[in-house]
Coordinates of C-alpha atoms in Angstrom, one line a residue:
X1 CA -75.7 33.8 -18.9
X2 CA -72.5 35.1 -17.1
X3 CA -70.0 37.0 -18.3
X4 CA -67.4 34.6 -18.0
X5 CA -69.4 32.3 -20.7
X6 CA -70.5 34.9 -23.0
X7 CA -66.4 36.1 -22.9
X8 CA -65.7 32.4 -24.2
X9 CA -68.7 32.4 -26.5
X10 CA -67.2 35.4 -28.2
X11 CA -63.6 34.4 -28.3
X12 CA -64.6 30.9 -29.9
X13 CA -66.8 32.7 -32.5
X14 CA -64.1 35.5 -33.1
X15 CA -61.4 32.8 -33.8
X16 CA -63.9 30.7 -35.8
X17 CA -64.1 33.5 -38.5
X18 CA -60.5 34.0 -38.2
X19 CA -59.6 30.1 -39.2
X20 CA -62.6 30.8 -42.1
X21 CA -60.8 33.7 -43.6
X22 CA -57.0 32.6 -43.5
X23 CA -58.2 29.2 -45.5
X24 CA -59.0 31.4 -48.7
X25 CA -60.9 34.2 -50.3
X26 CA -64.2 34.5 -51.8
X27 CA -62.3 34.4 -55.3
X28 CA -60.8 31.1 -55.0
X29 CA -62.9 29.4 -52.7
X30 CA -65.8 29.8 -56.1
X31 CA -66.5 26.7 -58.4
X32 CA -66.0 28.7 -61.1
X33 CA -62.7 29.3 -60.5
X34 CA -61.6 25.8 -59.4
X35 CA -63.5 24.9 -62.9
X36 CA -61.4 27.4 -64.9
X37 CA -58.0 26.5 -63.2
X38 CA -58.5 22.7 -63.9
X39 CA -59.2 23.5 -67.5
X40 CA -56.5 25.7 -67.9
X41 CA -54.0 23.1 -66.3
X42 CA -55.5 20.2 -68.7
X43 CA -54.9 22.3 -72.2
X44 CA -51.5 24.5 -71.0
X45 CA -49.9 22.9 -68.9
X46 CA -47.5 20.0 -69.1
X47 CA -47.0 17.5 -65.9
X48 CA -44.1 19.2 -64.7
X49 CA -45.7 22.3 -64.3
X50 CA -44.2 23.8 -67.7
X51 CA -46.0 25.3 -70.4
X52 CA -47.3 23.0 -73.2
X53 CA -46.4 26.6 -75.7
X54 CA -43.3 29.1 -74.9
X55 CA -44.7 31.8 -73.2
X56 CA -43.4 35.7 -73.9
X57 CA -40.6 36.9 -73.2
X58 CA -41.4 38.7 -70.1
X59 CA -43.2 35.6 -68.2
X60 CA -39.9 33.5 -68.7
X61 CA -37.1 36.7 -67.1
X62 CA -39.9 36.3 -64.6
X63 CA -39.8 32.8 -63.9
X64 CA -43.5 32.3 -64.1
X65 CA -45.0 28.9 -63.8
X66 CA -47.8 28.0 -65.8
X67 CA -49.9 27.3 -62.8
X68 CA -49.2 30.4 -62.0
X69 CA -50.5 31.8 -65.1
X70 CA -53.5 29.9 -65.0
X71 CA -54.3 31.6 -61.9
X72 CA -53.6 34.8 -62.9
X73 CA -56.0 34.1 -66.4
X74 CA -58.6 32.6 -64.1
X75 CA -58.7 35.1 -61.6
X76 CA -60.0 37.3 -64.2
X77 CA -62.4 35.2 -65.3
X78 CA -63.5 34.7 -62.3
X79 CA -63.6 38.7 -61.8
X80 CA -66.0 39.2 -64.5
X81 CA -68.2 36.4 -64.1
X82 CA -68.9 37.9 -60.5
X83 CA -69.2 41.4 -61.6
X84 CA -71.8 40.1 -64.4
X85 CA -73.7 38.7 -62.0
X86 CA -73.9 42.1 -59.7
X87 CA -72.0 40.7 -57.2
X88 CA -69.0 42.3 -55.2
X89 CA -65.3 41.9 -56.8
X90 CA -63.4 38.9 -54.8
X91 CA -60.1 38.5 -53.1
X92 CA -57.9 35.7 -54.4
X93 CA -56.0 33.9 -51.5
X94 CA -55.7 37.1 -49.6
X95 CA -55.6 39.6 -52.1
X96 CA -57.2 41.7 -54.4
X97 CA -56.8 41.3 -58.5
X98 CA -54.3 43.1 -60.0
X99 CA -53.2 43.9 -63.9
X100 CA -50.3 42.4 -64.6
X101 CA -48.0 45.0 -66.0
X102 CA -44.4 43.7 -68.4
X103 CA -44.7 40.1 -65.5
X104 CA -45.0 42.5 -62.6
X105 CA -48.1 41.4 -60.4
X106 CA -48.4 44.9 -58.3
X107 CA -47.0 47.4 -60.9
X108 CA -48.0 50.1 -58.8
X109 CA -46.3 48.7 -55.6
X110 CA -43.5 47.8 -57.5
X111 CA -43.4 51.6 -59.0
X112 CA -43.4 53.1 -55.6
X113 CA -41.0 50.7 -54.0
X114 CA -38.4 51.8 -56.5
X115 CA -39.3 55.2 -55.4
X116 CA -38.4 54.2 -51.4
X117 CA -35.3 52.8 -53.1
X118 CA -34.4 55.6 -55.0
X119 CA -35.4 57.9 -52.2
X120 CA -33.0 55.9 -49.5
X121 CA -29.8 55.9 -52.1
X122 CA -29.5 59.1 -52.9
X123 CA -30.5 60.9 -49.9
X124 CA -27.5 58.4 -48.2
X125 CA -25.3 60.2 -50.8
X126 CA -25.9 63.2 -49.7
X127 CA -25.6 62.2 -46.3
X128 CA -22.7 61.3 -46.9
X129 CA -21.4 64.4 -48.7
X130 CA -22.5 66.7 -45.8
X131 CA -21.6 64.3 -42.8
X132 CA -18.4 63.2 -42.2
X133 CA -17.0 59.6 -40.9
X134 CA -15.4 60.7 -38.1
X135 CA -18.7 62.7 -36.9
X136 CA -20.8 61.1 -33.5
X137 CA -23.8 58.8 -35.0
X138 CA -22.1 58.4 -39.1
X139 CA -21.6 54.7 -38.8
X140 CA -25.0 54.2 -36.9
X141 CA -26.9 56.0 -39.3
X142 CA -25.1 54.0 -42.3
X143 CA -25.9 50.7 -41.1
X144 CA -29.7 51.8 -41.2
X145 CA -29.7 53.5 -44.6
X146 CA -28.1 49.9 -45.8
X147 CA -30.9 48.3 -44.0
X148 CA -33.3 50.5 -45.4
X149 CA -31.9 50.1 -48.9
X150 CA -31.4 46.5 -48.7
X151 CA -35.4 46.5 -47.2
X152 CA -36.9 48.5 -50.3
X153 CA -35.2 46.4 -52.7
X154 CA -37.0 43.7 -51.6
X155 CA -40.2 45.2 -51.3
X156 CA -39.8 45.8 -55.0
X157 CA -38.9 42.2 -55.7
X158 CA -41.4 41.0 -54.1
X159 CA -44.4 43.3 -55.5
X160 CA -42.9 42.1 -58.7
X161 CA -42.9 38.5 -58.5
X162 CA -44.9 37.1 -55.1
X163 CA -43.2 33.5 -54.1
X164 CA -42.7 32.0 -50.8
X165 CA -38.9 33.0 -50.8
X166 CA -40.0 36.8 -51.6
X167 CA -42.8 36.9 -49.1
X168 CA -40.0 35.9 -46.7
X169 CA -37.5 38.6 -47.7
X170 CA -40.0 41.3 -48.2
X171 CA -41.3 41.0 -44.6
X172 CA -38.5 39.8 -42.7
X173 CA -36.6 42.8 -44.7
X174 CA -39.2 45.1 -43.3
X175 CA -39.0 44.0 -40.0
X176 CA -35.3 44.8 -39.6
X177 CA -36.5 48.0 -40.7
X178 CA -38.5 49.1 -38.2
X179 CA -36.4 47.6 -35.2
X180 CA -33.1 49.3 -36.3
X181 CA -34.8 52.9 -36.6
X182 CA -36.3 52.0 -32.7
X183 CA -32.4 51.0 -31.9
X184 CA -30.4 53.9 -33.9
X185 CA -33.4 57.1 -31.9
X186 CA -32.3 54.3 -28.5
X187 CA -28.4 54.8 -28.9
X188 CA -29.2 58.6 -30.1
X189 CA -30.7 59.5 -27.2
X190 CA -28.9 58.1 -24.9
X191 CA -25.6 58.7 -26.7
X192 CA -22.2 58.8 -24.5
X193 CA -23.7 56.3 -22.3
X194 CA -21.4 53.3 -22.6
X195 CA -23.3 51.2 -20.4
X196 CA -26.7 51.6 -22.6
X197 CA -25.0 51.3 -25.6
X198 CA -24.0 47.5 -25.1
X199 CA -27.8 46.7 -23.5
X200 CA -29.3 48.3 -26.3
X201 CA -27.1 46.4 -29.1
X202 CA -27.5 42.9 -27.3
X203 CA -31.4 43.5 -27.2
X204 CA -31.3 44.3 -30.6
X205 CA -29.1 41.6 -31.8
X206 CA -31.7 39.2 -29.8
X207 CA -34.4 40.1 -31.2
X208 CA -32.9 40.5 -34.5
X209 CA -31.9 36.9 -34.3
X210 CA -35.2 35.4 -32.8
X211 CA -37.4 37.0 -35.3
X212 CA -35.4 36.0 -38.2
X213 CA -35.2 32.4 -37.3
X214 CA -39.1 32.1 -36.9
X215 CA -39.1 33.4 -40.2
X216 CA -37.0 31.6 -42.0
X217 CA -37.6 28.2 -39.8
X218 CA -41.1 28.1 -42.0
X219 CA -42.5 29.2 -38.7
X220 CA -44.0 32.0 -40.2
X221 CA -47.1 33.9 -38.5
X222 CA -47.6 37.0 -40.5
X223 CA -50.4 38.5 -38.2
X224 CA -47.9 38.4 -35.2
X225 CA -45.3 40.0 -37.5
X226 CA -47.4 43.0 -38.1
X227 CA -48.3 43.4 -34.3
X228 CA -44.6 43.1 -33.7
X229 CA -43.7 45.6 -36.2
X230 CA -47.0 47.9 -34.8
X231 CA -45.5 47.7 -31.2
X232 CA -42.0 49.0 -32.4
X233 CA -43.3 51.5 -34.8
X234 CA -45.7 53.1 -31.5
X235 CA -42.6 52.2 -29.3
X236 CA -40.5 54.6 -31.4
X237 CA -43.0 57.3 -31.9
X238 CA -43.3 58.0 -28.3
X239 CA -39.6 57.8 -27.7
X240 CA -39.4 60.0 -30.4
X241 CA -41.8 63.1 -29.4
X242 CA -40.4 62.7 -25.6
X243 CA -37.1 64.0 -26.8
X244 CA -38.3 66.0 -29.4
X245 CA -40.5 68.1 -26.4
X246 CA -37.1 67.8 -24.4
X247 CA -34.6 69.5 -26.9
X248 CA -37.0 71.3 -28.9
X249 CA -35.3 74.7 -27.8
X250 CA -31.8 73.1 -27.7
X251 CA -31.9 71.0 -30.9
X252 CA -34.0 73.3 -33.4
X253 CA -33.6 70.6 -36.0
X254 CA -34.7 67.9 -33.7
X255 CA -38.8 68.5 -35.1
X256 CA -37.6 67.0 -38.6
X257 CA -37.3 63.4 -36.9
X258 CA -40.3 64.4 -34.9
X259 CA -42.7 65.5 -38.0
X260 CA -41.1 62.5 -40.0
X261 CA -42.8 59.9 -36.8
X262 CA -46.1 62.0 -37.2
X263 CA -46.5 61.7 -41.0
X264 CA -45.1 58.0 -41.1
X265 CA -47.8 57.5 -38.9
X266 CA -50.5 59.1 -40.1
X267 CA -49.9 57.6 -43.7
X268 CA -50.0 53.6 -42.0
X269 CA -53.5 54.6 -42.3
X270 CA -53.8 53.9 -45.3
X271 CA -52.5 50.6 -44.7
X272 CA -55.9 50.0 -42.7
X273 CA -58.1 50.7 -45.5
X274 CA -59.4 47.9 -48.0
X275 CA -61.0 48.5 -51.1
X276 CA -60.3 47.0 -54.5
X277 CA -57.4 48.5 -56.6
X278 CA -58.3 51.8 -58.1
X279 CA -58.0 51.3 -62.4
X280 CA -57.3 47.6 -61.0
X281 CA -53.3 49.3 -60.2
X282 CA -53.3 51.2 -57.2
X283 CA -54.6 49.7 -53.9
X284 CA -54.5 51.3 -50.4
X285 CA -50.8 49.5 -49.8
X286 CA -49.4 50.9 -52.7
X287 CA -50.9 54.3 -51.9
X288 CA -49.2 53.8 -48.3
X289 CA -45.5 53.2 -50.0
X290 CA -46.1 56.0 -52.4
X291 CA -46.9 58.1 -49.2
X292 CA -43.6 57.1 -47.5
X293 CA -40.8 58.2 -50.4
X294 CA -41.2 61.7 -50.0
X295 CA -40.5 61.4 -46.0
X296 CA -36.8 59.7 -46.3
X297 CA -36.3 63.6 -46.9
X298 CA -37.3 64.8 -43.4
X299 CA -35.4 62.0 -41.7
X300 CA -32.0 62.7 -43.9
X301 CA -32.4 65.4 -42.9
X302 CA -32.5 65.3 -39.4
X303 CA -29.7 62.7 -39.6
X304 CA -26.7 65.6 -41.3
X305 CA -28.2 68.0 -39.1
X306 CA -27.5 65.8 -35.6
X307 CA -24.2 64.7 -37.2
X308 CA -23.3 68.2 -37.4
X309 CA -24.6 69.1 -34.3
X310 CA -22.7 66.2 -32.5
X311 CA -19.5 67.0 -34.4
X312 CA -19.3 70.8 -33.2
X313 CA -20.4 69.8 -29.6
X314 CA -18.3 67.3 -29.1
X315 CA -15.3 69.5 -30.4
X316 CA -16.4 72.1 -28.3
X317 CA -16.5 70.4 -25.2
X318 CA -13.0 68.8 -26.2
X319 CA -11.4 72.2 -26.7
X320 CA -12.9 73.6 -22.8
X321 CA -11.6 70.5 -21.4
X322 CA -7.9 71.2 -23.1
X323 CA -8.5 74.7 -22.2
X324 CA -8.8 74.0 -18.4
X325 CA -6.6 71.0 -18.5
X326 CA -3.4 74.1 -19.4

């Protein structure tokens, strides 16, 4: 057989599992759960998707359906009639079974999202205490701490409460992200340069705007967003330790955005790992936000110390020019 047909032989079996695994997970796929959601629906629910008896407190602020509640009973059912049987612990439409803590469906997620948040609002403060609004870089760095704020809070919604208008906001939200920090280390290194400055904003602008409008056409393709998001993230890391090997001995603070690159990337590891949550709370993804809140440090950080360092060049180089200009 050539190599040409054994390519397409492997490409049609690769995209075969593929379509397999995006139709459902072991979990819901089962009889036994399809059985225990049907009977659920029959004695809960009502026709319009409400509960037959007012549920807590808690479920209601959280807007849950009782479908949804029947799949969150069931997929515990489900759970322990698998691990009874000495069989593996199933996904459910993707992802693994969580305890549901006061409505929250990922309470450890949701935990260590607020922690991003917290991490992102007050280290702005501060930035904003040390810095100054007339320094090179302030209003740059802003607009990305109000991305970044406005991205964690989502991230925390949605861990909270997964619908299709959350899943939207939490990874279109995390998308803007990662492209603004690739266009605010862009305009930083090549800063003064008028010229770059408007290419770099209309390239960001456009792919600002064609990403978002996939999203939020419905024409959502998750496994593209994450490759996009990959690109950027590998994009910015290079850019990153090329000028941190270029100024290192004329920028001594310039290894804080350079060490911040190398731990965000070496904790997205944990984002590769799959195993089911840990005291059925903490799973590798909400391992890999807990990871991230301690390094909004490093990269405040580096952002008062380039402010600074901008200001007094900038002022420097204004008072030689006066000087000679007399």
């Amino acid at each position: 057989m050539s190599k040409t047909k054994l390519k397409w032989i492997f490409n049609l079996v690769l995209q075969s599992y593929f379509i397999t695994t995006v139709i459902g997970s072991t979990g819901d796929r089962s009889q036994f759960y399809s059985l225990c959601l049907s009977n659920c629906r029959d004695n809960n629910c009502k026709a319009d998707n409400d509960f037959k008896v007012q549920p807590s407190l808690v479920l209601r602020s959280l807007l849950w359906t009782c479908e949804e509640d029947c799949r969150y009973g069931c997929t515990w059912e489900t759970v322990r009639y698998f691990t009874s049987h000495g069989l593996k612990v199933p996904q459910f439409h993707g992802k693994w079974p969580f305890i549901r803590f006061l409505g929250c469906q990922e309470p450890a997620s949701v935990v260590f999202s607020i922690l991003n948040l917290h991490g992102h609002v007050s280290m702005y403060w501060k930035f904003k205490r040390k810095a100054r609004a007339s320094d090179p870089m302030f209003y740059i760095w802003t607009y990305f701490s109000v991305v970044c704020i406005h991205g964690w809070f989502w991230s925390f919604v949605f861990h909270a409460r997964d619908t299709p208008f959350t899943e939207v906001m939490d990874y279109s939200s995390a998308f803007v992200m990662v492209l603004t920090l690739w266009y605010c280390m862009l305009l930083r290194v090549t800063y003064k340069n008028n010229k770059m400055f408007a290419v770099i904003t209309c390239g960001y602008l456009s792919a600002l705007y064609t990403h978002l409008s996939h999203l939020w056409s419905g024409d959502i393709n998750y496994d593209y967003n994450m490759k996009f998001n990959v690109v950027i993230g590998i994009l910015t890391f290079i850019l990153t330790m090329i000028w941190w090997c270029w100024n290192r001995k004329k920028l001594p603070y310039v290894h804080l955005i350079g060490w911040f690159n190398i731990l965000t990337v070496l904790v997205t590891v944990l984002e590769v790992a799959d195993f089911p949550p840990i005291f059925w709370v903490f799973d590798a993804h909400s391992l890999w936000h807990a990871s991230t809140a301690p390094l909004t440090i490093l990269l405040y950080r580096f952002m008062i110390a380039d402010c600074s360092h901008l200001r007094t060049y900038y002022s420097k180089l204004t008072l030689d020019v006066d000087h000679h200009i007399r």
